[in-house]
PDB file of C-alpha atoms in Angstrom:
ATOM      1  CA  UNK A 165       0.143  -0.086  -0.050  1.00  0.00           C
ATOM      2  CA  UNK A 166       1.541   3.380  -1.013  1.00  0.00           C
ATOM      3  CA  UNK A 167       2.222   5.717   1.657  1.00  0.00           C
ATOM      4  CA  UNK A 168       1.673   3.225   4.633  1.00  0.00           C
ATOM      5  CA  UNK A 169       4.501   2.642   7.048  1.00  0.00           C
ATOM      6  CA  UNK A 170       6.883   0.122   6.028  1.00  0.00           C
ATOM      7  CA  UNK A 171       7.929  -3.075   8.534  1.00  0.00           C
ATOM      8  CA  UNK A 172      11.442  -1.337   9.256  1.00  0.00           C
ATOM      9  CA  UNK A 173       9.742   1.439  10.741  1.00  0.00           C
ATOM     10  CA  UNK A 174       7.547  -0.637  12.828  1.00  0.00           C
ATOM     11  CA  UNK A 175      10.687  -2.279  14.290  1.00  0.00           C
ATOM     12  CA  UNK A 176      11.841   1.261  15.003  1.00  0.00           C
ATOM     13  CA  UNK A 177       8.644   2.018  16.840  1.00  0.00           C
ATOM     14  CA  UNK A 178       8.569  -1.120  18.972  1.00  0.00           C
ATOM     15  CA  UNK A 179       8.458   0.795  22.281  1.00  0.00           C
ATOM     16  CA  UNK A 180       6.066   0.215  25.168  1.00  0.00           C
ATOM     17  CA  UNK A 181       5.477   4.171  25.378  1.00  0.00           C
ATOM     18  CA  UNK A 182       4.980   4.589  21.846  1.00  0.00           C
ATOM     19  CA  UNK A 183       2.657   3.593  19.052  1.00  0.00           C
ATOM     20  CA  UNK A 184       0.811   4.914  16.127  1.00  0.00           C
ATOM     21  CA  UNK A 185      -2.901   5.342  15.272  1.00  0.00           C
ATOM     22  CA  UNK A 186      -4.240   2.968  12.877  1.00  0.00           C
ATOM     23  CA  UNK A 187      -5.017   5.929  10.265  1.00  0.00           C
ATOM     24  CA  UNK A 188      -1.284   6.858  10.135  1.00  0.00           C
ATOM     25  CA  UNK A 189       0.787   6.845   7.047  1.00  0.00           C
ATOM     26  CA  UNK A 190       4.591   7.543   6.179  1.00  0.00           C
ATOM     27  CA  UNK A 191       4.173  11.060   5.681  1.00  0.00           C
ATOM     28  CA  UNK A 192       1.128  11.891   8.108  1.00  0.00           C
ATOM     29  CA  UNK A 193       1.529  10.009  11.478  1.00  0.00           C
ATOM     30  CA  UNK A 194      -0.118  10.407  14.939  1.00  0.00           C
ATOM     31  CA  UNK A 195       1.959   9.134  17.665  1.00  0.00           C
ATOM     32  CA  UNK A 196       0.545   8.200  21.109  1.00  0.00           C
ATOM     33  CA  UNK A 197       3.053   8.630  23.597  1.00  0.00           C
ATOM     34  CA  UNK A 198       2.161   6.956  26.947  1.00  0.00           C
ATOM     35  CA  UNK A 199       2.945   8.511  30.581  1.00  0.00           C
ATOM     36  CA  UNK A 200       3.845  11.982  28.957  1.00  0.00           C
ATOM     37  CA  UNK A 201       2.068  15.289  29.070  1.00  0.00           C
ATOM     38  CA  UNK A 202       2.553  18.892  28.032  1.00  0.00           C
ATOM     39  CA  UNK A 203       6.138  19.104  29.484  1.00  0.00           C
ATOM     40  CA  UNK A 204       7.495  16.973  26.819  1.00  0.00           C
ATOM     41  CA  UNK A 205       4.937  17.462  24.240  1.00  0.00           C
ATOM     42  CA  UNK A 206       5.588  21.206  23.995  1.00  0.00           C
ATOM     43  CA  UNK A 207       9.422  20.793  23.769  1.00  0.00           C
ATOM     44  CA  UNK A 208       9.010  18.075  21.037  1.00  0.00           C
ATOM     45  CA  UNK A 209       6.471  20.356  18.935  1.00  0.00           C
ATOM     46  CA  UNK A 210       9.090  23.088  19.167  1.00  0.00           C
ATOM     47  CA  UNK A 211      11.760  20.898  17.863  1.00  0.00           C
ATOM     48  CA  UNK A 212       9.807  19.871  14.895  1.00  0.00           C
ATOM     49  CA  UNK A 213       8.786  23.174  14.054  1.00  0.00           C
ATOM     50  CA  UNK A 214      12.457  23.891  13.400  1.00  0.00           C
ATOM     51  CA  UNK A 215      12.483  21.070  10.751  1.00  0.00           C
ATOM     52  CA  UNK A 216      11.748  22.574   7.174  1.00  0.00           C
ATOM     53  CA  UNK A 217      10.598  18.915   5.998  1.00  0.00           C
ATOM     54  CA  UNK A 218       7.681  19.175   8.522  1.00  0.00           C
ATOM     55  CA  UNK A 219       4.702  20.822   7.230  1.00  0.00           C
ATOM     56  CA  UNK A 220       2.564  20.407  10.225  1.00  0.00           C
ATOM     57  CA  UNK A 221       2.884  19.182  13.822  1.00  0.00           C
ATOM     58  CA  UNK A 222       0.843  19.555  17.099  1.00  0.00           C
ATOM     59  CA  UNK A 223       0.202  17.686  20.055  1.00  0.00           C
ATOM     60  CA  UNK A 224      -2.668  17.003  22.466  1.00  0.00           C
ATOM     61  CA  UNK A 225      -3.391  15.524  25.660  1.00  0.00           C
ATOM     62  CA  UNK A 226      -6.830  14.013  25.174  1.00  0.00           C
ATOM     63  CA  UNK A 227      -7.764  14.023  28.797  1.00  0.00           C
ATOM     64  CA  UNK A 228      -6.126  15.242  31.961  1.00  0.00           C
ATOM     65  CA  UNK A 229      -7.073  11.703  33.781  1.00  0.00           C
ATOM     66  CA  UNK A 230      -5.282   9.557  30.995  1.00  0.00           C
ATOM     67  CA  UNK A 231      -1.556   9.732  30.982  1.00  0.00           C
ATOM     68  CA  UNK A 232      -0.863   9.932  27.195  1.00  0.00           C
ATOM     69  CA  UNK A 233      -0.203  12.476  24.662  1.00  0.00           C
ATOM     70  CA  UNK A 234      -0.833  12.511  20.887  1.00  0.00           C
ATOM     71  CA  UNK A 235       1.708  14.013  18.446  1.00  0.00           C
ATOM     72  CA  UNK A 236       0.510  14.704  15.006  1.00  0.00           C
ATOM     73  CA  UNK A 237       3.303  15.052  12.113  1.00  0.00           C
ATOM     74  CA  UNK A 238       2.921  15.797   8.623  1.00  0.00           C
ATOM     75  CA  UNK A 239       6.127  15.832   6.330  1.00  0.00           C
ATOM     76  CA  UNK A 240       7.394  16.098   2.887  1.00  0.00           C
ATOM     77  CA  UNK A 241      10.531  14.348   1.815  1.00  0.00           C
ATOM     78  CA  UNK A 242      11.185  12.402   4.959  1.00  0.00           C
ATOM     79  CA  UNK A 243       9.013  10.046   7.033  1.00  0.00           C
ATOM     80  CA  UNK A 244       7.114  11.273   9.891  1.00  0.00           C
ATOM     81  CA  UNK A 245       8.945   8.727  12.062  1.00  0.00           C
ATOM     82  CA  UNK A 246      12.421  10.185  10.985  1.00  0.00           C
ATOM     83  CA  UNK A 247      11.253  13.732  11.630  1.00  0.00           C
ATOM     84  CA  UNK A 248      10.436  12.338  15.248  1.00  0.00           C
ATOM     85  CA  UNK A 249      13.487  10.772  15.656  1.00  0.00           C
ATOM     86  CA  UNK A 250      15.700  13.971  14.622  1.00  0.00           C
ATOM     87  CA  UNK A 251      13.311  16.042  16.912  1.00  0.00           C
ATOM     88  CA  UNK A 252      14.057  13.646  19.722  1.00  0.00           C
ATOM     89  CA  UNK A 253      18.034  14.047  18.974  1.00  0.00           C
ATOM     90  CA  UNK A 254      17.680  17.765  18.845  1.00  0.00           C
ATOM     91  CA  UNK A 255      16.028  17.949  22.381  1.00  0.00           C
ATOM     92  CA  UNK A 256      18.622  15.683  23.940  1.00  0.00           C
ATOM     93  CA  UNK A 257      21.269  17.930  22.357  1.00  0.00           C
ATOM     94  CA  UNK A 258      19.452  20.961  23.708  1.00  0.00           C
ATOM     95  CA  UNK A 259      19.326  19.345  27.221  1.00  0.00           C
ATOM     96  CA  UNK A 260      23.047  18.404  26.858  1.00  0.00           C
ATOM     97  CA  UNK A 261      23.914  22.085  26.228  1.00  0.00           C
ATOM     98  CA  UNK A 262      21.888  23.312  29.227  1.00  0.00           C
ATOM     99  CA  UNK A 263      23.481  20.765  31.643  1.00  0.00           C
ATOM    100  CA  UNK A 264      26.978  21.812  30.249  1.00  0.00           C
ATOM    101  CA  UNK A 265      26.278  25.394  30.362  1.00  0.00           C
ATOM    102  CA  UNK A 266      25.007  25.326  33.876  1.00  0.00           C
ATOM    103  CA  UNK A 267      27.964  23.255  35.295  1.00  0.00           C
ATOM    104  CA  UNK A 268      30.531  25.419  33.678  1.00  0.00           C
ATOM    105  CA  UNK A 269      28.822  28.376  35.117  1.00  0.00           C
ATOM    106  CA  UNK A 270      28.575  26.678  38.671  1.00  0.00           C
ATOM    107  CA  UNK A 271      32.256  25.719  38.261  1.00  0.00           C
ATOM    108  CA  UNK A 272      33.163  29.481  37.499  1.00  0.00           C
ATOM    109  CA  UNK A 273      31.175  30.491  40.503  1.00  0.00           C
ATOM    110  CA  UNK A 274      32.667  28.343  43.119  1.00  0.00           C
ATOM    111  CA  UNK A 275      36.147  29.070  41.460  1.00  0.00           C
ATOM    112  CA  UNK A 276      35.869  32.769  42.051  1.00  0.00           C
ATOM    113  CA  UNK A 277      35.089  32.101  45.645  1.00  0.00           C
ATOM    114  CA  UNK A 278      31.187  31.705  45.818  1.00  0.00           C
ATOM    115  CA  UNK A 279      29.821  30.047  48.682  1.00  0.00           C
ATOM    116  CA  UNK A 280      26.536  28.576  47.655  1.00  0.00           C
ATOM    117  CA  UNK A 281      24.607  30.257  50.248  1.00  0.00           C
TER     118      UNK A 281
END
């Protein structure tokens, strides 16, 4: 079936926290992420919007009592799952940068005689 996700993408998505909805295709996919909420959803949406191959992305938390989030991605030129993987790598890089910057500043503070009180 043209446009449907292939078997190798299914292997990539074998994760208990992540699944796709039945109507998803290669370039238009709704991912269901379990046990996550707006905190991760907004960061992923931001990272996806930085990718020029993503034509649309959005997330929703269907109900506050359900511990899941939906991320819908539409792309051109790359699959939606590749776009999500790139966004997740970008988020990890951002977190690493924040951590390194914080640690450097903390070290500089204590090296200059800061007491931490």
